[in-house]
Amino acid sequence: MQNRLVVENINFSYGKNKVLDNISFTAENGIIALLGNNGAGKTTLMNVLTGLKPAKHGKARLNDLDLLNTKEYPLHKVGYLPQNFNIYNNITGLDFLSYVYDLKNIKKSNKKTYIQEIVEKFHLGSVINQRVGKYSGGYKRRLGSSWSTSPYHNR
Ligand SMILES: Nc1ncnc2c1ncn2[C@@H]1O[C@H](COP(=O)(O)OP(=O)(O)O)[C@@H](O)[C@H]1O
Ligand SMILES: [Mg+2]
C-alpha cells in the first residue's frame, strides 16, 4: 500500500519553551529517519503525530486521514515503538499481542490470523508462549516492532 504522511506547520510549546516551530515535511513509503540533537524535539514530534500531545497549530495527514483532528485517534493505522519500551513482564508474548490488538480494536475474528502471521514473519515462534520478562533485549524489541510496524492494521 502506498502511504503518504503530510505534516504542515506543526507548533508545540512546553509553557514558554517553543520546541516545535513550524515543522513541515512529507514522508512516503520506505525508511525515513528523523535526526536531531538531544533535545531537538524528536520525541515531542512523535508524541504529537501519535496523538499523545495536542498541537496548537498545524496539520498532519496520513493519506486521507486528518491525524490531529480526528475524534478518535486511528490506533489501528499507526504504530510507535518508543526508545523505552516497557511491557508487562508476567504475561506471555502471545497474551501481549492479543492485548495490543484489543487496544487497537482489531476485530476478534481476525485477531488469531494476524497474530499467527506476525509470529511467523518476525520469527517469534520459539518464545511466543514464554513470559515477556524472560525475553532477551533483542526479542523484546522484535515483539514490539512486530505489531507496531505491522501492515495488517490497514486491513
Ligand atoms: N514533559 C516536558 N515538559 C517540559 N519540557 C519538556 C518535556 N519534554 C521535553 N521537554 C523539552 O522539550 C525539548 C525537546 O525534547 P524532546 O522532544 O524530548 O527532544 P529529543 O527527543 O529530540 O531529544 C527539550 O528542551 C526538553 O527539555
Ligand atoms: Mg527523544
Tab-separated table of N, CA and C and ligand atoms in Angstrom:
chain	number	residue	atom	x	y	z
A	1	MET	N	0.841	-1.199	0.000
A	1	MET	CA	0.000	0.000	0.000
A	1	MET	C	0.880	1.254	0.000
A	2	GLN	N	0.507	2.199	-0.843
A	2	GLN	CA	1.262	3.454	-0.910
A	2	GLN	C	0.745	4.400	0.177
A	3	ASN	N	1.632	4.843	1.052
A	3	ASN	CA	1.222	5.753	2.122
A	3	ASN	C	1.901	7.096	1.979
A	4	ARG	N	1.252	8.115	2.518
A	4	ARG	CA	1.804	9.455	2.431
A	4	ARG	C	1.431	10.209	3.704
A	5	LEU	N	2.454	10.633	4.422
A	5	LEU	CA	2.238	11.430	5.634
A	5	LEU	C	2.651	12.871	5.328
A	6	VAL	N	1.692	13.778	5.435
A	6	VAL	CA	1.994	15.178	5.154
A	6	VAL	C	1.859	15.975	6.453
A	7	VAL	N	2.965	16.576	6.866
A	7	VAL	CA	2.987	17.359	8.104
A	7	VAL	C	3.190	18.818	7.735
A	8	GLU	N	2.341	19.686	8.267
A	8	GLU	CA	2.391	21.101	7.885
A	8	GLU	C	2.333	22.011	9.096
A	9	ASN	N	3.366	22.802	9.261
A	9	ASN	CA	3.382	23.886	10.256
A	9	ASN	C	2.967	23.455	11.656
A	10	ILE	N	3.568	22.376	12.115
A	10	ILE	CA	3.274	21.922	13.477
A	10	ILE	C	4.045	22.781	14.477
A	11	ASN	N	3.329	23.234	15.485
A	11	ASN	CA	3.933	24.003	16.579
A	11	ASN	C	3.622	23.334	17.897
A	12	PHE	N	4.604	23.322	18.785
A	12	PHE	CA	4.321	22.810	20.131
A	12	PHE	C	5.224	23.496	21.140
A	13	SER	N	4.652	23.909	22.256
A	13	SER	CA	5.423	24.551	23.325
A	13	SER	C	5.151	23.869	24.648
A	14	TYR	N	6.207	23.764	25.457
A	14	TYR	CA	6.029	23.398	26.861
A	14	TYR	C	6.069	24.715	27.622
A	15	GLY	N	4.941	25.214	28.054
A	15	GLY	CA	4.908	26.540	28.672
A	15	GLY	C	5.415	27.559	27.674
A	16	LYS	N	6.479	28.270	28.057
A	16	LYS	CA	7.010	29.291	27.144
A	16	LYS	C	8.092	28.756	26.224
A	17	ASN	N	8.457	27.504	26.442
A	17	ASN	CA	9.537	26.913	25.657
A	17	ASN	C	8.991	26.334	24.343
A	18	LYS	N	9.196	27.062	23.264
A	18	LYS	CA	8.695	26.601	21.969
A	18	LYS	C	9.647	25.545	21.421
A	19	VAL	N	9.158	24.326	21.340
A	19	VAL	CA	10.006	23.198	20.976
A	19	VAL	C	9.861	22.857	19.495
A	20	LEU	N	8.631	22.922	18.982
A	20	LEU	CA	8.412	22.672	17.552
A	20	LEU	C	7.942	23.973	16.917
A	21	ASP	N	8.720	24.467	15.965
A	21	ASP	CA	8.464	25.774	15.373
A	21	ASP	C	8.182	25.584	13.877
A	22	ASN	N	6.924	25.485	13.532
A	22	ASN	CA	6.522	25.325	12.130
A	22	ASN	C	7.223	24.181	11.406
A	23	ILE	N	7.020	22.996	11.938
A	23	ILE	CA	7.628	21.807	11.315
A	23	ILE	C	6.763	21.328	10.146
A	24	SER	N	7.379	21.181	8.990
A	24	SER	CA	6.666	20.683	7.810
A	24	SER	C	7.536	19.676	7.063
A	25	PHE	N	6.950	18.586	6.658
A	25	PHE	CA	7.653	17.630	5.786
A	25	PHE	C	6.643	16.638	5.232
A	26	THR	N	7.059	15.926	4.214
A	26	THR	CA	6.227	14.853	3.666
A	26	THR	C	7.027	13.568	3.698
A	27	ALA	N	6.409	12.481	4.111
A	27	ALA	CA	7.088	11.187	4.142
A	27	ALA	C	6.247	10.171	3.381
A	28	GLU	N	6.930	9.373	2.566
A	28	GLU	CA	6.216	8.331	1.833
A	28	GLU	C	6.793	6.977	2.207
A	29	ASN	N	6.339	5.933	1.568
A	29	ASN	CA	6.783	4.578	1.917
A	29	ASN	C	8.308	4.475	1.952
A	30	GLY	N	8.796	3.610	2.816
A	30	GLY	CA	10.233	3.393	2.912
A	30	GLY	C	10.722	3.717	4.303
A	31	ILE	N	12.033	3.717	4.458
A	31	ILE	CA	12.612	4.002	5.770
A	31	ILE	C	12.948	5.477	5.831
A	32	ILE	N	12.376	6.165	6.803
A	32	ILE	CA	12.594	7.600	6.955
A	32	ILE	C	13.289	7.815	8.297
A	33	ALA	N	14.322	8.608	8.331
A	33	ALA	CA	14.999	8.891	9.599
A	33	ALA	C	14.721	10.323	10.014
A	34	LEU	N	14.474	10.491	11.292
A	34	LEU	CA	14.267	11.820	11.852
A	34	LEU	C	15.463	12.077	12.763
A	35	LEU	N	16.381	12.920	12.307
A	35	LEU	CA	17.629	13.123	13.043
A	35	LEU	C	17.637	14.491	13.711
A	36	GLY	N	18.225	14.574	14.885
A	36	GLY	CA	18.344	15.862	15.553
A	36	GLY	C	19.122	15.710	16.842
A	37	ASN	N	19.727	16.795	17.288
A	37	ASN	CA	20.472	16.781	18.550
A	37	ASN	C	19.577	16.360	19.702
A	38	ASN	N	20.182	15.964	20.803
A	38	ASN	CA	19.407	15.721	22.017
A	38	ASN	C	18.614	16.977	22.348
A	39	GLY	N	17.348	16.800	22.621
A	39	GLY	CA	16.511	17.950	22.987
A	39	GLY	C	15.981	18.732	21.801
A	40	ALA	N	16.235	18.235	20.587
A	40	ALA	CA	15.783	18.969	19.394
A	40	ALA	C	14.263	18.937	19.238
A	41	GLY	N	13.621	17.915	19.814
A	41	GLY	CA	12.159	17.850	19.720
A	41	GLY	C	11.626	16.630	18.984
A	42	LYS	N	12.503	15.629	18.758
A	42	LYS	CA	12.078	14.429	18.023
A	42	LYS	C	10.952	13.691	18.754
A	43	THR	N	11.157	13.455	20.031
A	43	THR	CA	10.148	12.715	20.805
A	43	THR	C	8.856	13.517	20.886
A	44	THR	N	8.978	14.822	21.078
A	44	THR	CA	7.785	15.669	21.133
A	44	THR	C	7.008	15.568	19.824
A	45	LEU	N	7.728	15.604	18.705
A	45	LEU	CA	7.058	15.491	17.404
A	45	LEU	C	6.346	14.150	17.274
A	46	MET	N	7.023	13.074	17.677
A	46	MET	CA	6.391	11.754	17.608
A	46	MET	C	5.144	11.713	18.496
A	47	ASN	N	5.226	12.355	19.654
A	47	ASN	CA	4.065	12.375	20.556
A	47	ASN	C	2.902	13.161	19.960
A	48	VAL	N	3.212	14.217	19.236
A	48	VAL	CA	2.154	14.988	18.570
A	48	VAL	C	1.524	14.144	17.458
A	49	LEU	N	2.392	13.505	16.647
A	49	LEU	CA	1.868	12.751	15.498
A	49	LEU	C	1.087	11.510	15.907
A	50	THR	N	1.371	10.995	17.103
A	50	THR	CA	0.652	9.806	17.555
A	50	THR	C	-0.501	10.166	18.494
A	51	GLY	N	-0.796	11.456	18.591
A	51	GLY	CA	-1.968	11.871	19.360
A	51	GLY	C	-1.761	11.907	20.859
A	52	LEU	N	-0.514	11.770	21.312
A	52	LEU	CA	-0.263	11.764	22.756
A	52	LEU	C	-0.144	13.180	23.307
A	53	LYS	N	0.213	14.130	22.453
A	53	LYS	CA	0.273	15.539	22.844
A	53	LYS	C	-0.476	16.369	21.807
A	54	PRO	N	-1.277	17.343	22.261
A	54	PRO	CA	-2.050	18.144	21.315
A	54	PRO	C	-1.225	19.293	20.732
A	55	ALA	N	-1.202	19.407	19.416
A	55	ALA	CA	-0.519	20.534	18.775
A	55	ALA	C	-1.486	21.717	18.725
A	56	LYS	N	-0.959	22.918	18.930
A	56	LYS	CA	-1.834	24.102	18.915
A	56	LYS	C	-2.162	24.522	17.481
A	57	HIS	N	-1.164	24.425	16.609
A	57	HIS	CA	-1.384	24.782	15.204
A	57	HIS	C	-0.869	23.647	14.348
A	58	GLY	N	-1.228	23.704	13.086
A	58	GLY	CA	-0.636	22.785	12.136
A	58	GLY	C	-1.539	21.621	11.784
A	59	LYS	N	-1.080	20.903	10.771
A	59	LYS	CA	-1.861	19.783	10.265
A	59	LYS	C	-0.974	18.579	10.098
A	60	ALA	N	-1.552	17.408	10.208
A	60	ALA	CA	-0.853	16.175	9.872
A	60	ALA	C	-1.869	15.257	9.225
A	61	ARG	N	-1.558	14.841	8.012
A	61	ARG	CA	-2.485	13.996	7.286
A	61	ARG	C	-1.794	12.702	6.901
A	62	LEU	N	-2.417	11.576	7.236
A	62	LEU	CA	-1.927	10.276	6.790
A	62	LEU	C	-2.897	9.810	5.720
A	63	ASN	N	-2.432	9.777	4.472
A	63	ASN	CA	-3.323	9.524	3.330
A	63	ASN	C	-4.495	10.505	3.425
A	64	ASP	N	-5.722	10.021	3.519
A	64	ASP	CA	-6.832	10.980	3.564
A	64	ASP	C	-7.323	11.233	4.980
A	65	LEU	N	-6.527	10.846	5.949
A	65	LEU	CA	-6.953	10.924	7.336
A	65	LEU	C	-6.300	12.103	8.058
A	66	ASP	N	-7.109	12.936	8.694
A	66	ASP	CA	-6.589	14.042	9.491
A	66	ASP	C	-6.185	13.495	10.867
A	67	LEU	N	-4.870	13.435	11.122
A	67	LEU	CA	-4.407	12.780	12.350
A	67	LEU	C	-4.645	13.607	13.604
A	68	LEU	N	-4.704	14.932	13.465
A	68	LEU	CA	-4.758	15.769	14.664
A	68	LEU	C	-6.167	16.162	15.071
A	69	ASN	N	-7.110	16.026	14.150
A	69	ASN	CA	-8.467	16.451	14.487
A	69	ASN	C	-9.505	15.337	14.401
A	70	THR	N	-9.022	14.104	14.423
A	70	THR	CA	-9.996	13.013	14.425
A	70	THR	C	-10.569	12.895	15.821
A	71	LYS	N	-11.811	12.495	15.890
A	71	LYS	CA	-12.450	12.353	17.194
A	71	LYS	C	-11.760	11.243	17.971
A	72	GLU	N	-11.570	10.130	17.281
A	72	GLU	CA	-10.840	9.029	17.894
A	72	GLU	C	-9.581	8.793	17.094
A	73	TYR	N	-8.446	8.731	17.755
A	73	TYR	CA	-7.189	8.547	17.034
A	73	TYR	C	-7.182	7.183	16.337
A	74	PRO	N	-6.733	7.139	15.061
A	74	PRO	CA	-6.787	5.868	14.319
A	74	PRO	C	-5.697	4.898	14.773
A	75	LEU	N	-5.875	4.347	15.962
A	75	LEU	CA	-4.866	3.476	16.563
A	75	LEU	C	-4.513	2.279	15.695
A	76	HIS	N	-5.489	1.807	14.922
A	76	HIS	CA	-5.246	0.616	14.126
A	76	HIS	C	-4.387	0.906	12.898
A	77	LYS	N	-4.137	2.187	12.597
A	77	LYS	CA	-3.351	2.524	11.404
A	77	LYS	C	-1.934	2.970	11.735
A	78	VAL	N	-1.661	3.231	13.003
A	78	VAL	CA	-0.381	3.818	13.370
A	78	VAL	C	0.293	2.969	14.448
A	79	GLY	N	1.576	2.722	14.269
A	79	GLY	CA	2.331	2.001	15.280
A	79	GLY	C	3.510	2.838	15.726
A	80	TYR	N	3.907	2.692	16.980
A	80	TYR	CA	5.002	3.514	17.512
A	80	TYR	C	5.745	2.696	18.550
A	81	LEU	N	7.032	2.456	18.297
A	81	LEU	CA	7.862	1.730	19.266
A	81	LEU	C	8.848	2.717	19.855
A	82	PRO	N	8.558	3.252	21.036
A	82	PRO	CA	9.458	4.256	21.606
A	82	PRO	C	10.764	3.642	22.090
A	83	GLN	N	11.723	4.493	22.361
A	83	GLN	CA	13.045	4.030	22.790
A	83	GLN	C	12.940	3.185	24.062
A	84	ASN	N	12.180	3.695	25.017
A	84	ASN	CA	11.975	2.926	26.236
A	84	ASN	C	10.641	2.207	26.141
A	85	PHE	N	10.753	0.933	25.831
A	85	PHE	CA	9.567	0.140	25.556
A	85	PHE	C	9.402	-0.837	26.700
A	86	ASN	N	8.527	-0.484	27.640
A	86	ASN	CA	8.337	-1.358	28.796
A	86	ASN	C	7.011	-2.072	28.702
A	87	ILE	N	7.065	-3.360	28.919
A	87	ILE	CA	5.825	-4.121	28.856
A	87	ILE	C	5.685	-4.954	30.113
A	88	TYR	N	4.503	-5.483	30.293
A	88	TYR	CA	4.246	-6.305	31.483
A	88	TYR	C	5.061	-7.579	31.400
A	89	ASN	N	5.878	-7.828	32.406
A	89	ASN	CA	6.792	-8.954	32.348
A	89	ASN	C	6.151	-10.306	32.612
A	90	ASN	N	4.978	-10.271	33.250
A	90	ASN	CA	4.405	-11.547	33.681
A	90	ASN	C	3.450	-12.185	32.690
A	91	ILE	N	3.247	-11.534	31.542
A	91	ILE	CA	2.381	-12.157	30.543
A	91	ILE	C	3.241	-12.711	29.408
A	92	THR	N	2.673	-13.622	28.639
A	92	THR	CA	3.428	-14.212	27.517
A	92	THR	C	3.378	-13.261	26.312
A	93	GLY	N	4.262	-13.506	25.368
A	93	GLY	CA	4.273	-12.709	24.151
A	93	GLY	C	2.923	-12.783	23.439
A	94	LEU	N	2.332	-13.969	23.479
A	94	LEU	CA	1.039	-14.171	22.830
A	94	LEU	C	-0.040	-13.312	23.501
A	95	ASP	N	-0.053	-13.334	24.832
A	95	ASP	CA	-1.030	-12.511	25.562
A	95	ASP	C	-0.796	-11.039	25.261
A	96	PHE	N	0.468	-10.666	25.146
A	96	PHE	CA	0.797	-9.271	24.866
A	96	PHE	C	0.246	-8.847	23.499
A	97	LEU	N	0.494	-9.652	22.483
A	97	LEU	CA	-0.007	-9.309	21.141
A	97	LEU	C	-1.534	-9.249	21.129
A	98	SER	N	-2.143	-10.174	21.865
A	98	SER	CA	-3.595	-10.209	21.931
A	98	SER	C	-4.128	-8.927	22.579
A	99	TYR	N	-3.445	-8.492	23.626
A	99	TYR	CA	-3.824	-7.262	24.334
A	99	TYR	C	-3.662	-6.037	23.431
A	100	VAL	N	-2.531	-5.986	22.706
A	100	VAL	CA	-2.291	-4.861	21.801
A	100	VAL	C	-3.399	-4.774	20.751
A	101	TYR	N	-3.774	-5.928	20.208
A	101	TYR	CA	-4.815	-5.905	19.177
A	101	TYR	C	-6.170	-5.522	19.751
A	102	ASP	N	-6.413	-5.852	21.024
A	102	ASP	CA	-7.655	-5.377	21.648
A	102	ASP	C	-7.622	-3.856	21.765
A	103	LEU	N	-6.475	-3.312	22.173
A	103	LEU	CA	-6.356	-1.852	22.292
A	103	LEU	C	-6.568	-1.188	20.936
A	104	LYS	N	-6.149	-1.879	19.889
A	104	LYS	CA	-6.276	-1.318	18.547
A	104	LYS	C	-7.643	-1.606	17.927
A	105	ASN	N	-8.536	-2.201	18.703
A	105	ASN	CA	-9.887	-2.521	18.218
A	105	ASN	C	-9.892	-3.380	16.958
A	106	ILE	N	-8.939	-4.297	16.888
A	106	ILE	CA	-8.935	-5.238	15.769
A	106	ILE	C	-10.043	-6.262	16.008
A	107	LYS	N	-10.779	-6.552	14.972
A	107	LYS	CA	-11.903	-7.491	15.111
A	107	LYS	C	-11.435	-8.822	15.675
A	108	LYS	N	-12.190	-9.344	16.629
A	108	LYS	CA	-11.824	-10.609	17.286
A	108	LYS	C	-11.625	-11.725	16.270
A	109	SER	N	-12.467	-11.738	15.234
A	109	SER	CA	-12.410	-12.835	14.265
A	109	SER	C	-11.126	-12.794	13.438
A	110	ASN	N	-10.482	-11.625	13.343
A	110	ASN	CA	-9.246	-11.509	12.557
A	110	ASN	C	-7.993	-11.672	13.413
A	111	LYS	N	-8.166	-11.515	14.710
A	111	LYS	CA	-7.022	-11.409	15.609
A	111	LYS	C	-6.087	-12.611	15.534
A	112	LYS	N	-6.684	-13.788	15.601
A	112	LYS	CA	-5.882	-15.000	15.655
A	112	LYS	C	-5.006	-15.142	14.398
A	113	THR	N	-5.594	-14.875	13.253
A	113	THR	CA	-4.862	-14.970	11.988
A	113	THR	C	-3.729	-13.959	11.941
A	114	TYR	N	-3.998	-12.716	12.334
A	114	TYR	CA	-2.957	-11.682	12.296
A	114	TYR	C	-1.798	-12.082	13.193
A	115	ILE	N	-2.140	-12.562	14.398
A	115	ILE	CA	-1.085	-12.916	15.344
A	115	ILE	C	-0.233	-14.047	14.789
A	116	GLN	N	-0.894	-15.041	14.203
A	116	GLN	CA	-0.134	-16.154	13.606
A	116	GLN	C	0.819	-15.654	12.526
A	117	GLU	N	0.317	-14.766	11.677
A	117	GLU	CA	1.142	-14.240	10.588
A	117	GLU	C	2.337	-13.456	11.126
A	118	ILE	N	2.070	-12.653	12.141
A	118	ILE	CA	3.129	-11.836	12.729
A	118	ILE	C	4.193	-12.694	13.399
A	119	VAL	N	3.744	-13.703	14.130
A	119	VAL	CA	4.678	-14.583	14.831
A	119	VAL	C	5.611	-15.253	13.826
A	120	GLU	N	5.041	-15.661	12.705
A	120	GLU	CA	5.843	-16.298	11.667
A	120	GLU	C	6.812	-15.306	11.027
A	121	LYS	N	6.262	-14.162	10.641
A	121	LYS	CA	7.046	-13.176	9.914
A	121	LYS	C	8.226	-12.648	10.731
A	122	PHE	N	8.014	-12.524	12.054
A	122	PHE	CA	9.060	-11.967	12.915
A	122	PHE	C	9.824	-13.054	13.673
A	123	HIS	N	9.615	-14.291	13.273
A	123	HIS	CA	10.333	-15.421	13.882
A	123	HIS	C	10.249	-15.397	15.402
A	124	LEU	N	9.031	-15.297	15.896
A	124	LEU	CA	8.826	-15.240	17.341
A	124	LEU	C	8.331	-16.572	17.910
A	125	GLY	N	8.198	-17.572	17.016
A	125	GLY	CA	7.587	-18.842	17.411
A	125	GLY	C	8.220	-19.492	18.632
A	126	SER	N	9.547	-19.418	18.750
A	126	SER	CA	10.216	-20.140	19.837
A	126	SER	C	10.012	-19.476	21.197
A	127	VAL	N	9.566	-18.236	21.214
A	127	VAL	CA	9.438	-17.536	22.511
A	127	VAL	C	8.015	-17.076	22.809
A	128	ILE	N	7.109	-17.250	21.859
A	128	ILE	CA	5.820	-16.576	21.953
A	128	ILE	C	4.989	-17.029	23.156
A	129	ASN	N	5.242	-18.257	23.649
A	129	ASN	CA	4.489	-18.718	24.820
A	129	ASN	C	5.249	-18.525	26.130
A	130	GLN	N	6.391	-17.862	26.045
A	130	GLN	CA	7.151	-17.583	27.274
A	130	GLN	C	6.783	-16.217	27.839
A	131	ARG	N	7.019	-16.060	29.127
A	131	ARG	CA	6.800	-14.753	29.768
A	131	ARG	C	7.739	-13.728	29.152
A	132	VAL	N	7.199	-12.536	28.913
A	132	VAL	CA	7.988	-11.491	28.279
A	132	VAL	C	9.195	-11.106	29.144
A	133	GLY	N	9.042	-11.260	30.446
A	133	GLY	CA	10.142	-10.952	31.365
A	133	GLY	C	11.389	-11.780	31.105
A	134	LYS	N	11.204	-12.928	30.456
A	134	LYS	CA	12.354	-13.800	30.170
A	134	LYS	C	13.008	-13.490	28.823
A	135	TYR	N	12.388	-12.634	28.040
A	135	TYR	CA	12.917	-12.333	26.701
A	135	TYR	C	14.252	-11.601	26.793
A	136	SER	N	15.115	-11.854	25.848
A	136	SER	CA	16.335	-11.043	25.717
A	136	SER	C	15.910	-9.669	25.189
A	137	GLY	N	16.807	-8.697	25.287
A	137	GLY	CA	16.505	-7.352	24.785
A	137	GLY	C	16.102	-7.371	23.324
A	138	GLY	N	16.794	-8.200	22.545
A	138	GLY	CA	16.524	-8.281	21.111
A	138	GLY	C	15.119	-8.813	20.833
A	139	TYR	N	14.737	-9.874	21.555
A	139	TYR	CA	13.398	-10.429	21.342
A	139	TYR	C	12.323	-9.452	21.802
A	140	LYS	N	12.595	-8.699	22.883
A	140	LYS	CA	11.612	-7.708	23.344
A	140	LYS	C	11.353	-6.672	22.262
A	141	ARG	N	12.418	-6.203	21.652
A	141	ARG	CA	12.247	-5.194	20.604
A	141	ARG	C	11.573	-5.804	19.371
A	142	ARG	N	11.895	-7.069	19.125
A	142	ARG	CA	11.277	-7.722	17.981
A	142	ARG	C	9.767	-7.860	18.209
A	143	LEU	N	9.410	-8.220	19.431
A	143	LEU	CA	7.986	-8.320	19.775
A	143	LEU	C	7.322	-6.955	19.621
A	144	GLY	N	8.017	-5.909	20.086
A	144	GLY	CA	7.465	-4.564	19.990
A	144	GLY	C	7.317	-4.110	18.547
A	145	SER	N	8.354	-4.372	17.746
A	145	SER	CA	8.263	-3.889	16.360
A	145	SER	C	7.300	-4.739	15.555
A	146	SER	N	7.049	-5.974	15.994
A	146	SER	CA	6.169	-6.839	15.203
A	146	SER	C	4.788	-6.218	15.049
A	147	TRP	N	4.208	-5.705	16.112
A	147	TRP	CA	2.877	-5.121	15.957
A	147	TRP	C	2.962	-3.666	15.548
A	148	SER	N	4.005	-2.940	15.982
A	148	SER	CA	3.993	-1.501	15.700
A	148	SER	C	4.299	-1.198	14.238
A	149	THR	N	4.891	-2.157	13.521
A	149	THR	CA	5.158	-1.910	12.106
A	149	THR	C	4.268	-2.764	11.215
A	150	SER	N	3.302	-3.430	11.830
A	150	SER	CA	2.542	-4.408	11.063
A	150	SER	C	1.658	-3.794	9.991
A	151	PRO	N	1.760	-4.317	8.767
A	151	PRO	CA	0.890	-3.827	7.698
A	151	PRO	C	-0.538	-4.334	7.883
A	152	TYR	N	-0.752	-5.295	8.761
A	152	TYR	CA	-2.078	-5.901	8.894
A	152	TYR	C	-3.095	-4.913	9.450
A	153	HIS	N	-2.617	-3.845	10.083
A	153	HIS	CA	-3.547	-2.864	10.639
A	153	HIS	C	-4.395	-2.218	9.561
A	154	ASN	N	-3.868	-2.205	8.355
A	154	ASN	CA	-4.576	-1.498	7.287
A	154	ASN	C	-5.712	-2.318	6.698
A	155	ARG	N	-5.811	-3.548	7.127
A	155	ARG	CA	-6.859	-4.376	6.512
A	155	ARG	C	-8.229	-3.983	7.029
B	1	LIG	N1	7.365	16.995	29.506
B	1	LIG	C1	8.136	18.062	29.240
B	1	LIG	N2	7.995	19.224	29.905
B	1	LIG	C2	8.758	20.294	29.617
B	1	LIG	N3	9.738	20.301	28.702
B	1	LIG	C3	9.947	19.170	28.017
B	1	LIG	C4	9.169	17.989	28.255
B	1	LIG	N4	9.594	17.024	27.409
B	1	LIG	C5	10.591	17.572	26.690
B	1	LIG	N5	10.803	18.858	27.044
B	1	LIG	C6	11.795	19.774	26.453
B	1	LIG	O1	11.482	19.880	25.074
B	1	LIG	C7	12.667	19.876	24.294
B	1	LIG	C8	12.601	18.727	23.283
B	1	LIG	O2	12.640	17.492	23.955
B	1	LIG	P1	12.449	16.104	23.214
B	1	LIG	O3	11.252	16.188	22.336
B	1	LIG	O4	12.465	15.055	24.249
B	1	LIG	O5	13.757	16.067	22.308
B	1	LIG	P2	14.511	14.823	21.622
B	1	LIG	O6	13.597	13.644	21.636
B	1	LIG	O7	14.838	15.308	20.234
B	1	LIG	O8	15.751	14.595	22.416
B	1	LIG	C9	13.827	19.782	25.279
B	1	LIG	O9	14.275	21.096	25.505
B	1	LIG	C10	13.195	19.208	26.522
B	1	LIG	O10	13.848	19.668	27.669
B	2	MG	MG	13.861	11.675	22.326
